XYZ file of C-alpha atoms in Angstrom:
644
model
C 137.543 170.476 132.451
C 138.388 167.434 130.748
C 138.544 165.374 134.002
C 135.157 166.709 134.637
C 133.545 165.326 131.261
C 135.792 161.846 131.509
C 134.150 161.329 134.939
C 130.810 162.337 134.143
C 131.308 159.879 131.224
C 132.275 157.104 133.753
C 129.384 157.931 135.369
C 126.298 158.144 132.675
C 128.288 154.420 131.008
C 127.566 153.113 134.573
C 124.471 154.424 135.150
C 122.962 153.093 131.748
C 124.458 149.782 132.430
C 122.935 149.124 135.722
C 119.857 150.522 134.010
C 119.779 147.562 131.643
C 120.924 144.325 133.505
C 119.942 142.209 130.397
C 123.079 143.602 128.462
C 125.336 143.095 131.815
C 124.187 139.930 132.416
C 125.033 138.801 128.754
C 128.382 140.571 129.288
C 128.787 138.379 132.541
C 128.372 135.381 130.624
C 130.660 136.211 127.932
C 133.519 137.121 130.792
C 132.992 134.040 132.357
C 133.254 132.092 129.534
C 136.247 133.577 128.284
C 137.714 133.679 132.036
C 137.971 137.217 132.444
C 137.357 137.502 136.465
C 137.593 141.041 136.615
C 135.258 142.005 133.593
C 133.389 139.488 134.744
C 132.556 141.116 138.398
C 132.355 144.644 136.631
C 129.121 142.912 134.946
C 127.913 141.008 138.065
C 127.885 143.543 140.037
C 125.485 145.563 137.817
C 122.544 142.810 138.446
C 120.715 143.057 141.850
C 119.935 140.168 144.198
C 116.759 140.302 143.320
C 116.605 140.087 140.009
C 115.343 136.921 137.954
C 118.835 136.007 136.781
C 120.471 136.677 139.645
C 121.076 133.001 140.130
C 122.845 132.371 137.352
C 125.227 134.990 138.527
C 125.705 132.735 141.585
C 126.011 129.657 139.772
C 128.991 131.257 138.178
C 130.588 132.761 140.758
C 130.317 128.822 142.486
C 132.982 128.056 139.741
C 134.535 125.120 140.118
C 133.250 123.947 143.263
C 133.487 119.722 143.465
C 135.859 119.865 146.467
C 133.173 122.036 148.616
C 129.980 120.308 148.924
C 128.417 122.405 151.560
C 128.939 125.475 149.053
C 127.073 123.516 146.378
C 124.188 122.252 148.727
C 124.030 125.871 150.435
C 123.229 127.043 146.702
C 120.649 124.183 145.766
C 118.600 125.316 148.908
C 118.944 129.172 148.238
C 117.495 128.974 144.707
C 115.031 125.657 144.762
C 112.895 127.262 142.003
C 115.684 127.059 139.238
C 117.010 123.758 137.448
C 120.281 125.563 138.320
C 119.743 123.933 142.261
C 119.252 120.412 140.279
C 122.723 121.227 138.577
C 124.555 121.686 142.034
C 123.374 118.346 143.283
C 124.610 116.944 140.287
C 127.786 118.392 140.251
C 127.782 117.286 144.323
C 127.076 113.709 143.358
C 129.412 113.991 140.810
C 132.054 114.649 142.980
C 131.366 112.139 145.609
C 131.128 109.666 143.016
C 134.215 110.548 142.085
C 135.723 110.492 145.454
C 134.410 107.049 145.935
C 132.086 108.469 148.747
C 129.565 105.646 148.447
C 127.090 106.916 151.636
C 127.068 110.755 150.490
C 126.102 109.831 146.898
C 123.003 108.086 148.115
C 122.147 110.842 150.766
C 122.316 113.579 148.189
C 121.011 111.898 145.447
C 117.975 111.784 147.479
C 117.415 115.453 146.938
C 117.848 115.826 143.272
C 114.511 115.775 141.292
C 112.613 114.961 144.552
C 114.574 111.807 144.397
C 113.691 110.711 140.933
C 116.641 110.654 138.925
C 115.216 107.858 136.351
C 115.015 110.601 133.633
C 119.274 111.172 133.984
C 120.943 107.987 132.725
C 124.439 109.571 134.145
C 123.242 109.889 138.064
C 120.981 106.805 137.593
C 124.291 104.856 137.359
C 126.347 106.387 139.760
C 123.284 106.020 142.613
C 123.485 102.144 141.106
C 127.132 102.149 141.476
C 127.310 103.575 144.638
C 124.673 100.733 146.206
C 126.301 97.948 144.674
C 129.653 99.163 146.514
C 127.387 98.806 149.520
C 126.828 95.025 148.691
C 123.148 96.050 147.438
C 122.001 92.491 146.189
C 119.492 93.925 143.842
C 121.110 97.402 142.540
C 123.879 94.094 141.395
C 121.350 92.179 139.790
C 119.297 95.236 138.415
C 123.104 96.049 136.816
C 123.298 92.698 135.579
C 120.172 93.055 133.765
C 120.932 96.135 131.963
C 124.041 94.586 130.994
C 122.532 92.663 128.613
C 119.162 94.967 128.163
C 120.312 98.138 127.308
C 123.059 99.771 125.476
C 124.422 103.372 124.410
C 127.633 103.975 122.323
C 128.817 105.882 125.348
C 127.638 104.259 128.644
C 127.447 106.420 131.638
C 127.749 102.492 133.363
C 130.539 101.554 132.505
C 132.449 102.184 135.540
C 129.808 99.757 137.126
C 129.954 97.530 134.227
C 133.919 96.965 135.041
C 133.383 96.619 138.618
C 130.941 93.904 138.299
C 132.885 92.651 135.753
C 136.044 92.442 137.978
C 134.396 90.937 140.968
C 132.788 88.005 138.742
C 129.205 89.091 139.052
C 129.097 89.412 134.607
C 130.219 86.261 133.222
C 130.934 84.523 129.693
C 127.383 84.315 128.497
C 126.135 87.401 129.773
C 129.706 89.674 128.080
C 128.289 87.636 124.797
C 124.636 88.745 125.095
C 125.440 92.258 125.194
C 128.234 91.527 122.499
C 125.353 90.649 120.065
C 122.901 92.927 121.121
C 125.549 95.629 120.103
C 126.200 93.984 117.047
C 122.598 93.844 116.590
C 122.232 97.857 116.523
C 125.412 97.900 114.707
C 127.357 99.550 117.740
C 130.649 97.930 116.360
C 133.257 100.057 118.487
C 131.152 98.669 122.039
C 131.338 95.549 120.387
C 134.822 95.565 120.053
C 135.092 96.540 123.589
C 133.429 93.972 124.881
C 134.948 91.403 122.935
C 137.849 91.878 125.111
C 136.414 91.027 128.045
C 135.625 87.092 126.477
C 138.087 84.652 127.376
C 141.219 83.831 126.068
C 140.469 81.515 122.886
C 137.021 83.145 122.452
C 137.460 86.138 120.751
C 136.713 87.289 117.291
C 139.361 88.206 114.993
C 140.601 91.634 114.352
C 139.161 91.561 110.639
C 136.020 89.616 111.585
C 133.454 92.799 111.689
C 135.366 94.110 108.695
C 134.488 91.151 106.715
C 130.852 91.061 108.079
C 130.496 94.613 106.735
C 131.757 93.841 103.073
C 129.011 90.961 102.281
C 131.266 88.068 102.556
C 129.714 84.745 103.681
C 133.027 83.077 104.885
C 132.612 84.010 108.313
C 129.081 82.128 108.332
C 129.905 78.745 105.967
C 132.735 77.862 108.205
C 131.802 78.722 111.848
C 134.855 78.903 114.589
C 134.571 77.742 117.569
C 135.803 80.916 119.710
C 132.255 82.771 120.507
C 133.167 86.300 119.610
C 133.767 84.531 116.093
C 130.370 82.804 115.741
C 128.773 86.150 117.394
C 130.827 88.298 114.020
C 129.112 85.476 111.619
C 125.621 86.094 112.829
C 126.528 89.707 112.577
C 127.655 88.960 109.133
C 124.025 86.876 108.538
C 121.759 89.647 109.322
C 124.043 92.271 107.142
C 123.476 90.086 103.894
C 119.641 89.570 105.120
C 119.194 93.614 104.956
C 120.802 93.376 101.142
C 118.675 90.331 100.451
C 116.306 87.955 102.896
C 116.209 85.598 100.362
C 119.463 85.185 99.998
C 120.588 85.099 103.433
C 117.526 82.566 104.268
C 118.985 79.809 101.038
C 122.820 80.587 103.439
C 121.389 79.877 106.633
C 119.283 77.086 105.640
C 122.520 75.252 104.397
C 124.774 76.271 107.009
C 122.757 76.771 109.778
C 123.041 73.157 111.327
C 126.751 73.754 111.894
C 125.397 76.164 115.388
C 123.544 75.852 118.439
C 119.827 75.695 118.186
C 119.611 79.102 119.851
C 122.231 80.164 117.066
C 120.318 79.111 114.238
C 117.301 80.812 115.714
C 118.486 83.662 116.266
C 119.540 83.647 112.642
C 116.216 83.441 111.235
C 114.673 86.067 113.810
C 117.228 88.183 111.898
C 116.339 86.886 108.568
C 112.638 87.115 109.529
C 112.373 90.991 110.608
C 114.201 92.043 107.716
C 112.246 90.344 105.076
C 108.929 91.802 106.842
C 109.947 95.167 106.336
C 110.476 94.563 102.744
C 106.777 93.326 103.047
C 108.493 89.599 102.037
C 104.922 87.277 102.531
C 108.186 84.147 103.371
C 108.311 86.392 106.645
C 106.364 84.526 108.393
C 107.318 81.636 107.417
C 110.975 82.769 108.923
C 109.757 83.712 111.913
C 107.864 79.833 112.507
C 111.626 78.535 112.010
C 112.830 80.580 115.220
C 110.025 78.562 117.471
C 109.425 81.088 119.911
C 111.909 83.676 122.358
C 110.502 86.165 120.016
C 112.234 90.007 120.897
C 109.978 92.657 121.150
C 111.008 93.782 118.013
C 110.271 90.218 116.861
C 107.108 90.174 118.076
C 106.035 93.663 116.703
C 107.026 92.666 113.384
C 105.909 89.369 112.675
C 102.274 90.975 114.154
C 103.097 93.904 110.848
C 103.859 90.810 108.168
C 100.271 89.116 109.337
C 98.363 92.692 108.775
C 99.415 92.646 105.136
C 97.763 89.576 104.528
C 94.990 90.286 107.444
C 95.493 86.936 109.235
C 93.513 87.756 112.065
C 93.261 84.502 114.291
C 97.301 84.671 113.941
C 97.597 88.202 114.235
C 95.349 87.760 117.905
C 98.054 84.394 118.736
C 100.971 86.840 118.232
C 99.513 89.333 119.610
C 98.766 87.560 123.175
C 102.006 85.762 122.811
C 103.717 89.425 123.678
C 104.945 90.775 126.828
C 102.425 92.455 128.820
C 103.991 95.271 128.729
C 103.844 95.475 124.978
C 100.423 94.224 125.137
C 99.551 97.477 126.285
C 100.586 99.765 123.867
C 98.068 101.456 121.964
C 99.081 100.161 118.642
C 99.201 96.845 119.889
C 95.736 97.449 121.895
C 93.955 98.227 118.379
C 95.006 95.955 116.674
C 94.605 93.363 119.018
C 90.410 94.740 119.102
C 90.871 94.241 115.074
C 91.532 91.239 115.259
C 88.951 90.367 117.499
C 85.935 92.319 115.762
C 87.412 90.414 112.230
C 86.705 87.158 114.456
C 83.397 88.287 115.417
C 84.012 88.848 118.972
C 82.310 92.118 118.907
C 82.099 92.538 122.547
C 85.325 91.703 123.513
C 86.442 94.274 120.489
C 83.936 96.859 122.441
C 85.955 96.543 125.821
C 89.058 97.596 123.699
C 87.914 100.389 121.957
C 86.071 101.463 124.478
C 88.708 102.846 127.376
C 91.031 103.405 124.072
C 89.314 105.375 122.125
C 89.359 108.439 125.352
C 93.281 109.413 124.393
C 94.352 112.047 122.595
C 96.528 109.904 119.812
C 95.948 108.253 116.311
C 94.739 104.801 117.779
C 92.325 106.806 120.058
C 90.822 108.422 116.949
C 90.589 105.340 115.249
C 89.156 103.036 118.526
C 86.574 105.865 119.057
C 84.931 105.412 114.688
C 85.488 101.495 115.348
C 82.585 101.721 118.744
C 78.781 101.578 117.560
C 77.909 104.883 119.237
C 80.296 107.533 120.562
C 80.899 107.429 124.126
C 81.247 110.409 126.366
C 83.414 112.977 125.016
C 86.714 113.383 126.557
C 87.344 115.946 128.955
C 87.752 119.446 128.164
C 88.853 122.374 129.689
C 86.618 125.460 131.056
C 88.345 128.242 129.656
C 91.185 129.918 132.057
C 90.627 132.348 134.416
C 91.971 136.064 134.911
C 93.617 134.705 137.828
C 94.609 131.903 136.444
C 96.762 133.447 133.707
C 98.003 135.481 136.213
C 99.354 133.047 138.398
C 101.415 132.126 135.137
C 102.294 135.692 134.474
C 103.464 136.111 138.184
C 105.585 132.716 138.197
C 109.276 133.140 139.139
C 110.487 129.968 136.950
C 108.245 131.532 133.910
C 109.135 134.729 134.018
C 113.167 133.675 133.877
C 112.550 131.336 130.828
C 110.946 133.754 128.837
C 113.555 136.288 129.709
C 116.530 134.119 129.182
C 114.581 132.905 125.905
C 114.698 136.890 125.122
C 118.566 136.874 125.217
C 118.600 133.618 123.253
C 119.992 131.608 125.541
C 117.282 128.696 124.449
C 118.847 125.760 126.352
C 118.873 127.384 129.679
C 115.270 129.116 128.449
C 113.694 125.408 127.837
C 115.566 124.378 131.056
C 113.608 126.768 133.578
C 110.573 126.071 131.541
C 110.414 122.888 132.571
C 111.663 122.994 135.571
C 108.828 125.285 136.426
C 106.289 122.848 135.348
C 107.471 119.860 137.281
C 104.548 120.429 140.049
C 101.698 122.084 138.293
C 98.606 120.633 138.081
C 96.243 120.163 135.013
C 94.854 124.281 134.979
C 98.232 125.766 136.077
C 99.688 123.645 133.154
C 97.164 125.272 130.579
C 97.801 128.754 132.175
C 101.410 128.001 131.033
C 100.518 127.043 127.814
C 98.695 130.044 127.163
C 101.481 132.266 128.294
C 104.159 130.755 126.161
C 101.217 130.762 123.075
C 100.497 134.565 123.895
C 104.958 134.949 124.036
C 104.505 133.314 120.378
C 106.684 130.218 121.503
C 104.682 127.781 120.121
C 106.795 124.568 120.662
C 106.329 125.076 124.680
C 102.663 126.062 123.987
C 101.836 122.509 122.463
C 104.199 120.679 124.814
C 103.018 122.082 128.122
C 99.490 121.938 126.863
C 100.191 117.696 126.134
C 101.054 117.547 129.997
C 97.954 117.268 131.376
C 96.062 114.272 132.664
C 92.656 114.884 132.551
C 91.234 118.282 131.531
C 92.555 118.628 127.999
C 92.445 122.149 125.757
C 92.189 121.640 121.675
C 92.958 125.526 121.474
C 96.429 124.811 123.071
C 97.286 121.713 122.208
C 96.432 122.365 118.254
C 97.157 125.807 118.342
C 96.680 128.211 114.733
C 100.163 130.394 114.086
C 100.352 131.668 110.780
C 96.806 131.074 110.253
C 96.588 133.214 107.186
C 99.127 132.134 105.396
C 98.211 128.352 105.687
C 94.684 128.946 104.577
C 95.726 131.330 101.620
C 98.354 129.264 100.125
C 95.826 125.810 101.210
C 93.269 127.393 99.350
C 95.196 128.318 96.624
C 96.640 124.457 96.140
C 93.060 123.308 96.983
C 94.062 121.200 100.096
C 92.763 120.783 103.348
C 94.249 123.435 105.326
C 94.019 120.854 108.645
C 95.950 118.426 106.645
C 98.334 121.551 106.197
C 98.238 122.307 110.108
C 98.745 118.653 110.846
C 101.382 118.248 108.764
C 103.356 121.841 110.060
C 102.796 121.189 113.819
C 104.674 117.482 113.342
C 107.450 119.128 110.969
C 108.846 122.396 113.339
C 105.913 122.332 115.990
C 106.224 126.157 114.785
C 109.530 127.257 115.185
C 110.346 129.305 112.336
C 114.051 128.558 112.618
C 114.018 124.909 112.842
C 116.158 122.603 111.200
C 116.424 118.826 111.016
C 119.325 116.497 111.078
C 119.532 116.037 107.512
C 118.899 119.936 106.527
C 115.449 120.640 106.049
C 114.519 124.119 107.473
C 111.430 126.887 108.474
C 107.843 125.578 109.572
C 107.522 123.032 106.745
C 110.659 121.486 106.950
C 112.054 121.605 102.868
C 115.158 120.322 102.180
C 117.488 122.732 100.402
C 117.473 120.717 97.113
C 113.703 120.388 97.650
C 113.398 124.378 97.535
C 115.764 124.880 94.394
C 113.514 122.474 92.172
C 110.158 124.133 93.699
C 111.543 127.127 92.366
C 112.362 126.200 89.346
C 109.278 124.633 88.948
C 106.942 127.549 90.245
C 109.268 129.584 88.484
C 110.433 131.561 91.692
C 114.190 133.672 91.228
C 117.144 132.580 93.223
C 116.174 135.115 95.722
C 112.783 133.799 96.567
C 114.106 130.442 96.909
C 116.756 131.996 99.535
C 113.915 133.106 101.451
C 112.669 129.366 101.711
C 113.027 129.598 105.191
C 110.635 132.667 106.031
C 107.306 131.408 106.694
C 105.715 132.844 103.872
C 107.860 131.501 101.273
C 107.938 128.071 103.281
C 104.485 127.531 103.642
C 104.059 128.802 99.866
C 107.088 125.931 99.247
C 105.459 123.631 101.467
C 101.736 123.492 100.271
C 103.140 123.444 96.776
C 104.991 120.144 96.859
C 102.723 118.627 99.345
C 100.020 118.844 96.457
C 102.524 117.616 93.750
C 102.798 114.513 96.025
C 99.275 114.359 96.528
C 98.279 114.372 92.762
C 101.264 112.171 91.838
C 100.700 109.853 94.615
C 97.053 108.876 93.388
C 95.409 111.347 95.708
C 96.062 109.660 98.672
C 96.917 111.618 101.639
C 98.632 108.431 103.026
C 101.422 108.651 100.594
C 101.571 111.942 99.877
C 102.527 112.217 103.484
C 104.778 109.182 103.717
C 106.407 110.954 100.895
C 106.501 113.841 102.165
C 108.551 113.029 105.119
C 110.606 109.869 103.772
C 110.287 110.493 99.625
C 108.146 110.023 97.092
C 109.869 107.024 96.200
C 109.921 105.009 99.198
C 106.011 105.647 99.618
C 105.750 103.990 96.016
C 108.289 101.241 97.258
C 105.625 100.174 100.161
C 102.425 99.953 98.414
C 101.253 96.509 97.637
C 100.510 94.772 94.219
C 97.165 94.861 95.328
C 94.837 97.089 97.185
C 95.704 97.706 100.894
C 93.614 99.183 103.981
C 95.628 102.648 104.852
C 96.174 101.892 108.269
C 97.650 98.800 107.869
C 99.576 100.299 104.931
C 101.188 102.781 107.596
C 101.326 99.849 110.642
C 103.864 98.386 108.016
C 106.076 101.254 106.871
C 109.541 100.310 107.335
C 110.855 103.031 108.859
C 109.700 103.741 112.850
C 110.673 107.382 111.716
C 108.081 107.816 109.045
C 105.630 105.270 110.612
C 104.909 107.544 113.650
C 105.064 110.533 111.591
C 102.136 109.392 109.081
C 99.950 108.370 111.924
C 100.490 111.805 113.837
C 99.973 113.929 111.074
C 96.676 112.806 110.139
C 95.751 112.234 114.014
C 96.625 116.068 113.936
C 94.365 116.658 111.003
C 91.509 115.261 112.964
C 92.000 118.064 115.791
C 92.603 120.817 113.552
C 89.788 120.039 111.672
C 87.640 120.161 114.886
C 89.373 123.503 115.735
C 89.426 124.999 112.600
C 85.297 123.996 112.088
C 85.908 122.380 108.479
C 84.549 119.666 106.963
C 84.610 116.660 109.413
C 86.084 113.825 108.205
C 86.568 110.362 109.988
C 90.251 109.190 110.102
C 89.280 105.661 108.316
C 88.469 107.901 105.258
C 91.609 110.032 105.721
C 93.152 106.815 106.009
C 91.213 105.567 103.114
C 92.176 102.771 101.010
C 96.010 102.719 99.246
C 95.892 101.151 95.564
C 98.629 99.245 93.894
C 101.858 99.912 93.000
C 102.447 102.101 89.687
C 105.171 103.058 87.617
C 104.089 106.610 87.076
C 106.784 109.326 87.420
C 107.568 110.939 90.803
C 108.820 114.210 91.858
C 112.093 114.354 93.477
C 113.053 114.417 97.064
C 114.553 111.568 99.350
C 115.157 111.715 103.297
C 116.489 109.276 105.296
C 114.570 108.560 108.511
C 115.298 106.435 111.077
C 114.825 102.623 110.922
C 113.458 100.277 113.770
């Protein structure tokens, strides 16, 4: 009798797992992980062939596979329709890489992405690599540019780098350009790599970067004559112009005769950017002592110095003395049409705006109030179809993320979302958006909605989630609940459980220190506060402290949202002495971090307020004008966002 029950109970325990294939395939993945083969298969072999994970029960079973190519390219063509088949020619190239199998990595690289592989810095290299092993003339010189063009702490190039290196094709000057463009973004450990490669006699000294870091102005009174040495003392320059421009300007003026020309300009390009973001008005005078070879960084920021003093005939110079490529920027495009319409050149302005003013961004909003009458509205999307949704219901690659998004396996989930999308045209990308919107994951509704090229939806792309809540608590703060919406969709995009870098959490991003003093200022228990990352309590947080900024920040939108995303403080810090436009107030916010933040929040503002059927208000008066500096109390709250 009891060997009856125990197999009937062996039985009904298998039955009900191959009745639910999500729980085996999660026990799969544990097994795996853990390397338990057995358990492993047990699971496995609950999931049919034809079911939407089944792939990844492949992919695991591949194991290990870099020694068998044809198993890894007979999986890539069995499941095309899964970023799991662009994994297996990676690992494949990998391998051959590895293996020094110059030929295959080319052939196979061929067939991973459709042959673009720009987007994957790894295989980019190795496909480089691999041609300049074929004596490739320009994959050597393309190398050689990036050299001393582009840099990451941990370069995926490097192999390449040290080939090149070996056979003579990087030399002296080009190891010190890249030694000072590290030095310039403060990568100190590549530095020190690369300072090994200089010549004997022309290295910097052990302590050199040490010393640069601690403010001491030996290193640039009495310049050496090894090159890594003089490259630590311009290092050392542009440390003690980020303390003080001033400072470092009175140094370099006195010492600066004792380097090259392209030394000492480099030194005040240094000087020069720093002192603009402190809104300095001797920027510009800085940046006339470098005579030209501006960076692009250069150029961008002497163009911000000129807007604060709306020098428009030199704002235009600088602004056609850029690359082309910058040139056509959108930023750089208004501006450039501001400059023209302050010089009276109307018409040329009108050409400008014109094409500008059809994109979906903050310049577009802002090109389209600047043209005498609107032009034709941009283009819209009909609404979707029955069939059309159902083609996105129906798709394989769909269907998978949102079930592997179900488990909470979110990087695989956002994975096969993509991959799905990689061929879809403008409708079948909206049809997608309105899936994930409908399967309340709102990041991939905005995001998939902001791929298409020329029928556009506002419903998708500035979609409504916790609609009640934002109006309530808006209304009960007396804001503007699309300021609210704007704000929300650039903090978390939606997601309920994000959290930034620095801490911040739920759909309004507060900091945790940022919750406790709302509390105690609403007079919310320790409890309530705990829930700060629920979206009613966030959004109750949220609305609250954005309207302390507001009415502490003179009622300015501007700062209240600089503020909001960088301090109260530091919004204070940038205002002029005297009254400043808003947008050119938020062209010349330090930080590239809170810069693009301000801009898209009130760009999103303008949408939501179109979707939402408020009041319509023009960006310029969002914008609005920013008056001077006071001394008033602030509330509390400091973030650190990124800097240029």
């Amino acid at each position: 009798m009891l060997k009856i029950l125990f197999l009937i109970g062996v039985l009904l325990s298998g039955s009900l797992a191959a009745a639910n294939p999500e729980k085996a395939f999660l026990n799969a993945r544990e097994a795996i992980a853990k390397g338990q083969s057995t358990r492993f298969e047990q699971a496995a072999n609950q999931i049919a062939a034809d079911h939407l994970l089944a792939p990844y029960i492949a992919w695991w079973r591949l194991g290990d596979t870099r020694e068998e190519p044809d198993r890894l390219r007979a999986f890539a063509k069995k499941f095309p329709d899964t970023p799991l088949s662009n994994r297996a020619h990676k690992r494949l190239i990998a391998s051959l890489y590895t293996q020094q199998q110059w030929a295959s990595v080319l052939l196979d690289a061929r067939n991973l992405n459709g042959g673009n592989h720009g987007s994957d810095r790894e295989i980019e290299c190795m496909v480089l690599h691999a041609r300049a092993m074929q004596h490739d003339y320009a994959a050597i010189q393309e190398a050689k540019s990036r050299f001393t063009t582009t840099l990451a702490q941990t370069d995926p190039c490097e192999a390449l780098y040290t080939h090149l290196y070996s056979q003579g094709h990087i030399n002296e000057d080009a190891v010190a350009s890249r030694l000072r463009l590290a030095l310039s973004e403060g990568k100190t450990g590549l530095a020190h790599r690369l300072n090994a490669w200089l010549p004997e006699g022309q290295h910097m000294e052990a302590t050199a970067l040490r010393e640069s870091e601690i403010s001491t102005t030996t290193l640039i009174e009495t310049p050496a004559s090894a090159r890594g040495q003089r490259e630590a003392a311009l290092y050392a320059l542009h440390q003690k112009a980020k303390q003080d421009p001033a400072a470092a300007a009175h140094l370099w003026a006195n010492v600066g005769t004792q380097y090259s020309e392209t030394e000492r300009r480099y030194g005040w390009g240094q000087i020069a950017v720093e002192a603009a973001r402190r809104h300095d008005p001797m920027a510009d005078i800085w940046f006339r002592y470098m005579g030209g070879a501006f960076s692009d960084l250069q150029h961008e920021w002497r163009v911000r110095s000129l807007l604060r003093s709306q020098r428009w005939p030199e704002i235009y110079a600088t602004l056609q003395a850029m690359p082309p490529r910058l040139q056509e920027e959108p930023v750089w495009r208004y501006w450039k049409a501001r400059a023209l319409q302050a010089m009276n050149a109307h018409a040329s302005a009108q050409q400008i705006f014109a094409p500008l003013s059809q994109e979906f961004n903050y310049y577009g909003r802002l090109a389209e109030e600047a043209l005498p009458q609107r032009l034709q509205s941009r283009a819209i999307a009909l609404p979707l179809a029955d069939s059309e949704l159902r083609f996105a219901e129906t798709h394989t690659g769909l269907k998978r993320a949102l079930l592997l998004r179900k488990l909470d396996l979110n990087e695989d989930a956002l994975a096969e979302w993509n991959w799905a999308l990689r061929d879809m045209n403008d409708r079948q990308l909206l049809a997608a958006a309105e899936l994930a919107r409908q399967s309340r994951w709102y990041d991939r509704a905005i995001s998939t909605a902001e791929q298409t090229r020329e029928a556009h939806s506002i419903d998708l792309r500035y979609i409504t989630p916790y609609r009640d809540l934002a109006e309530a608590f808006a209304r009960e703060q007396n804001l503007d609940v699309a300021w609210v919406y704007g704000l929300m969709r650039q903090e978390s995009r939606f997601i309920e459980y994000a959290r930034s870098r620095v801490g911040a959490g739920g759909l309004m991003q507060i900091m945790p220190g940022t919750a406790r003093w709302i509390g105690k200022q609403i007079g919310a228990n320790s409890k309530t506060v705990k829930r700060v990352g629920q979206p009613e309590t966030n959004i109750r947080f949220g609305t609250w402290y954005l309207k302390k900024l507001y009415s502490g920040l003179d009622q300015s939108a501007v700062l209240a949202t600089a503020a909001y995303n960088a301090g109260p403080g530091r919004a204070r810090k940038w205002q002029s002495n005297t009254t400043l436009e808003g947008a050119i107030y938020v062209e010349t916010i330090p930080f590239l971090e809170t810069r693009q933040y301000v801009k898209k929040v009130l760009a999103n503002a303008m949408f939501y307020a179109e979707r939402l059927g408020g009041p319509q208000t023009s960006l310029k008066d969002r914008l609005s004008v920013i008056p001077p500096r006071s001394n008033a109390p602030l509330p509390e709250d400091e973030r650190t966002p990124a800097i240029d």
